[in-house]
Amino acid sequence: MEHALYRLLDEQRIPYQRFEHPPVYTCEEAARLIPDLPGAECKNLFLCDAKGRRHFLVAAPADAGVDIKALGEALEAKGLRFASPERLKKYLGLAPGSVTLLAAVNDRDHQVEVVVDAALWAREAILCHPLVNTATLSVPVEGLARLLAHTGHAPRVIAVPRRD
C-alpha cells in the first residue's frame, strides 16, 4: 500500500520529502518524537454522520481543538462523530493512528468527502503520514491539490470550527 502511494506520487510528479520515525498515534506524540519538519503539522479526523451514510476525512492544524458539533452543522451532517476503526479500514484501508489526507488514494468508490481547514490549506506544505504512522511526508499544498484532484477528491476548504 505504502509503495503504491510512492509510485503514484512519482507518476504524478508530486514532490515530497520523507522522514522516518518511531510509530506515533497522536499529535502530541508526533510533536515529542519527530524533529521540526518543513511543513504544517496537522491532525486528521475520520468522521461519519449519525446514520453512517456520509464519511469525512478532515484535516486541521495540529493545535486546533475541532468543534465536531459545529463542523457537522457546517457540513450539513447530523450527529457527526468519530467513525469506528472498522469503518476506517473499510473506507480508507487504514489502521487507527495512520489517518492522513493521502488516504484518499484508497477511496476508489468516492465514499469519503475530504475537508481541509482554510488556514492549513494556505500553508506552503503539509505534513502527512504515507498511510503508515512510522513516517511523515512533507508535501507541497499544490501537490496535494493535484493528488486529490487525480483521485476525484477535490477538498472542501473551510474554516474548520474550533472549540473554545
mmCIF file of C-alpha atoms in Angstrom:
data_model
loop_
_atom_site.group_PDB
_atom_site.id
_atom_site.type_symbol
_atom_site.label_atom_id
_atom_site.label_comp_id
_atom_site.label_asym_id
_atom_site.label_seq_id
_atom_site.Cartn_x
_atom_site.Cartn_y
_atom_site.Cartn_z
ATOM 1 C CA MET A 1 0.000 0.000 0.000
ATOM 2 C CA GLU A 2 2.680 2.485 1.031
ATOM 3 C CA HIS A 3 4.838 1.602 -2.004
ATOM 4 C CA ALA A 4 1.883 2.124 -4.349
ATOM 5 C CA LEU A 5 1.431 5.594 -2.854
ATOM 6 C CA TYR A 6 5.066 6.495 -3.591
ATOM 7 C CA ARG A 7 4.676 5.210 -7.165
ATOM 8 C CA LEU A 8 1.564 7.352 -7.627
ATOM 9 C CA LEU A 9 3.273 10.449 -6.206
ATOM 10 C CA ASP A 10 6.214 9.875 -8.547
ATOM 11 C CA GLU A 11 3.949 9.210 -11.564
ATOM 12 C CA GLN A 12 2.039 12.431 -10.851
ATOM 13 C CA ARG A 13 5.361 14.289 -10.357
ATOM 14 C CA ILE A 14 4.354 15.381 -6.887
ATOM 15 C CA PRO A 15 7.438 16.250 -4.857
ATOM 16 C CA TYR A 16 7.788 15.139 -1.254
ATOM 17 C CA GLN A 17 10.370 14.762 1.455
ATOM 18 C CA ARG A 18 10.214 11.565 3.538
ATOM 19 C CA PHE A 19 11.159 11.288 7.211
ATOM 20 C CA GLU A 20 11.130 8.008 9.146
ATOM 21 C CA HIS A 21 10.385 7.946 12.882
ATOM 22 C CA PRO A 22 9.005 5.721 15.646
ATOM 23 C CA PRO A 23 5.255 4.996 15.422
ATOM 24 C CA VAL A 24 3.101 7.942 16.527
ATOM 25 C CA TYR A 25 -0.601 7.832 17.335
ATOM 26 C CA THR A 26 -1.374 11.397 18.389
ATOM 27 C CA CYS A 27 -0.286 14.932 17.509
ATOM 28 C CA GLU A 28 1.275 15.167 20.976
ATOM 29 C CA GLU A 29 3.434 12.092 20.357
ATOM 30 C CA ALA A 30 4.430 13.425 16.955
ATOM 31 C CA ALA A 31 5.474 16.758 18.452
ATOM 32 C CA ARG A 32 7.590 14.944 21.040
ATOM 33 C CA LEU A 33 9.173 12.266 18.808
ATOM 34 C CA ILE A 34 9.543 13.945 15.418
ATOM 35 C CA PRO A 35 12.008 16.768 14.818
ATOM 36 C CA ASP A 36 10.869 20.022 13.245
ATOM 37 C CA LEU A 37 9.989 19.204 9.651
ATOM 38 C CA PRO A 38 9.337 21.565 6.739
ATOM 39 C CA GLY A 39 5.559 21.877 6.609
ATOM 40 C CA ALA A 40 2.424 22.467 8.625
ATOM 41 C CA GLU A 41 1.615 19.898 11.266
ATOM 42 C CA CYS A 42 -1.965 18.718 11.067
ATOM 43 C CA LYS A 43 -4.441 16.475 12.782
ATOM 44 C CA ASN A 44 -6.591 14.213 10.666
ATOM 45 C CA LEU A 45 -10.031 13.059 11.727
ATOM 46 C CA PHE A 46 -12.129 10.338 10.142
ATOM 47 C CA LEU A 47 -15.769 11.099 10.904
ATOM 48 C CA CYS A 48 -19.203 9.903 9.882
ATOM 49 C CA ASP A 49 -22.750 11.141 10.306
ATOM 50 C CA ALA A 50 -25.212 9.597 12.752
ATOM 51 C CA LYS A 51 -26.588 7.146 10.188
ATOM 52 C CA GLY A 52 -23.162 6.159 8.841
ATOM 53 C CA ARG A 53 -24.086 7.244 5.330
ATOM 54 C CA ARG A 54 -21.575 10.070 4.912
ATOM 55 C CA HIS A 55 -17.894 9.857 5.779
ATOM 56 C CA PHE A 56 -15.416 12.708 6.121
ATOM 57 C CA LEU A 57 -11.636 12.901 6.137
ATOM 58 C CA VAL A 58 -10.904 16.188 7.897
ATOM 59 C CA ALA A 59 -7.511 17.905 8.176
ATOM 60 C CA ALA A 60 -6.980 20.801 10.596
ATOM 61 C CA PRO A 61 -3.941 22.422 12.209
ATOM 62 C CA ALA A 62 -2.408 20.122 14.831
ATOM 63 C CA ASP A 63 -3.059 22.582 17.647
ATOM 64 C CA ALA A 64 -6.715 23.171 16.713
ATOM 65 C CA GLY A 65 -9.397 21.839 19.010
ATOM 66 C CA VAL A 66 -12.068 20.917 16.459
ATOM 67 C CA ASP A 67 -15.692 21.570 17.426
ATOM 68 C CA ILE A 68 -17.231 18.449 15.889
ATOM 69 C CA LYS A 69 -20.835 19.536 16.524
ATOM 70 C CA ALA A 70 -20.273 22.888 14.746
ATOM 71 C CA LEU A 71 -18.373 21.107 11.980
ATOM 72 C CA GLY A 72 -21.355 18.802 11.475
ATOM 73 C CA GLU A 73 -23.599 21.845 11.126
ATOM 74 C CA ALA A 74 -21.198 23.430 8.607
ATOM 75 C CA LEU A 75 -21.158 20.196 6.568
ATOM 76 C CA GLU A 76 -24.902 19.604 6.954
ATOM 77 C CA ALA A 77 -24.132 16.253 8.556
ATOM 78 C CA LYS A 78 -26.342 15.420 11.531
ATOM 79 C CA GLY A 79 -24.780 13.674 14.501
ATOM 80 C CA LEU A 80 -21.192 13.928 13.254
ATOM 81 C CA ARG A 81 -18.953 11.576 15.244
ATOM 82 C CA PHE A 82 -15.691 9.687 15.046
ATOM 83 C CA ALA A 83 -16.005 6.692 12.747
ATOM 84 C CA SER A 84 -15.085 3.256 14.079
ATOM 85 C CA PRO A 85 -11.775 1.528 13.345
ATOM 86 C CA GLU A 86 -13.769 -0.907 11.198
ATOM 87 C CA ARG A 87 -15.103 1.937 9.044
ATOM 88 C CA LEU A 88 -11.616 3.428 8.839
ATOM 89 C CA LYS A 89 -10.313 0.109 7.486
ATOM 90 C CA LYS A 90 -13.276 -0.360 5.126
ATOM 91 C CA TYR A 91 -13.297 3.110 3.567
ATOM 92 C CA LEU A 92 -9.650 4.202 3.741
ATOM 93 C CA GLY A 93 -7.750 0.953 4.280
ATOM 94 C CA LEU A 94 -6.066 2.347 7.393
ATOM 95 C CA ALA A 95 -5.455 1.441 10.996
ATOM 96 C CA PRO A 96 -6.018 3.997 13.776
ATOM 97 C CA GLY A 97 -3.056 6.353 14.113
ATOM 98 C CA SER A 98 -2.395 6.411 10.369
ATOM 99 C CA VAL A 99 -5.185 8.741 9.215
ATOM 100 C CA THR A 100 -3.889 11.082 6.528
ATOM 101 C CA LEU A 101 -5.081 13.195 3.612
ATOM 102 C CA LEU A 102 -3.103 10.843 1.386
ATOM 103 C CA ALA A 103 -5.567 8.043 2.239
ATOM 104 C CA ALA A 104 -7.947 9.481 -0.369
ATOM 105 C CA VAL A 105 -5.996 7.292 -2.813
ATOM 106 C CA ASN A 106 -7.624 4.252 -1.153
ATOM 107 C CA ASP A 107 -11.201 5.534 -1.548
ATOM 108 C CA ARG A 108 -11.755 4.360 -5.100
ATOM 109 C CA ASP A 109 -15.556 4.361 -4.674
ATOM 110 C CA HIS A 110 -15.611 8.020 -3.588
ATOM 111 C CA GLN A 111 -17.419 7.320 -0.331
ATOM 112 C CA VAL A 112 -15.349 9.822 1.676
ATOM 113 C CA GLU A 113 -15.570 13.611 1.499
ATOM 114 C CA VAL A 114 -12.306 15.475 2.061
ATOM 115 C CA VAL A 115 -12.434 18.630 4.196
ATOM 116 C CA VAL A 116 -9.384 20.816 4.818
ATOM 117 C CA ASP A 117 -9.088 23.800 7.112
ATOM 118 C CA ALA A 118 -8.513 27.012 5.132
ATOM 119 C CA ALA A 119 -5.588 28.126 7.326
ATOM 120 C CA LEU A 120 -3.890 24.768 6.786
ATOM 121 C CA TRP A 121 -4.543 24.856 3.021
ATOM 122 C CA ALA A 122 -2.933 28.317 2.867
ATOM 123 C CA ARG A 123 0.409 26.924 4.043
ATOM 124 C CA GLU A 124 3.246 26.074 1.651
ATOM 125 C CA ALA A 125 3.456 22.389 2.596
ATOM 126 C CA ILE A 126 1.572 19.957 4.841
ATOM 127 C CA LEU A 127 2.990 17.044 6.804
ATOM 128 C CA CYS A 128 1.192 13.766 6.048
ATOM 129 C CA HIS A 129 1.647 10.130 7.020
ATOM 130 C CA PRO A 130 2.224 7.922 3.946
ATOM 131 C CA LEU A 131 -0.599 5.525 5.019
ATOM 132 C CA VAL A 132 1.520 4.341 7.978
ATOM 133 C CA ASN A 133 2.427 6.122 11.206
ATOM 134 C CA THR A 134 6.145 5.318 11.057
ATOM 135 C CA ALA A 135 6.992 8.004 8.514
ATOM 136 C CA THR A 136 5.948 11.528 7.601
ATOM 137 C CA LEU A 137 5.996 13.222 4.215
ATOM 138 C CA SER A 138 6.278 16.938 3.636
ATOM 139 C CA VAL A 139 4.142 17.578 0.553
ATOM 140 C CA PRO A 140 3.582 20.974 -1.086
ATOM 141 C CA VAL A 141 -0.084 22.012 -0.903
ATOM 142 C CA GLU A 142 -0.099 22.403 -4.691
ATOM 143 C CA GLY A 143 0.980 18.760 -4.955
ATOM 144 C CA LEU A 144 -1.712 17.635 -2.512
ATOM 145 C CA ALA A 145 -4.293 19.543 -4.551
ATOM 146 C CA ARG A 146 -3.173 17.741 -7.718
ATOM 147 C CA LEU A 147 -3.201 14.345 -5.997
ATOM 148 C CA LEU A 148 -6.679 14.881 -4.554
ATOM 149 C CA ALA A 149 -7.969 16.066 -7.941
ATOM 150 C CA HIS A 150 -6.423 12.969 -9.543
ATOM 151 C CA THR A 151 -8.280 10.715 -7.083
ATOM 152 C CA GLY A 152 -11.564 12.614 -7.542
ATOM 153 C CA HIS A 153 -11.481 14.089 -4.028
ATOM 154 C CA ALA A 154 -11.299 17.841 -4.561
ATOM 155 C CA PRO A 155 -11.195 19.105 -0.986
ATOM 156 C CA ARG A 156 -13.846 21.273 0.559
ATOM 157 C CA VAL A 157 -11.746 24.068 2.052
ATOM 158 C CA ILE A 158 -13.479 25.755 5.010
ATOM 159 C CA ALA A 159 -12.662 27.373 8.321
ATOM 160 C CA VAL A 160 -12.983 24.240 10.450
ATOM 161 C CA PRO A 161 -14.828 25.317 13.625
ATOM 162 C CA ARG A 162 -12.694 25.415 16.786
ATOM 163 C CA ARG A 163 -13.594 24.598 20.370
ATOM 164 C CA ASP A 164 -13.141 27.497 22.767
#
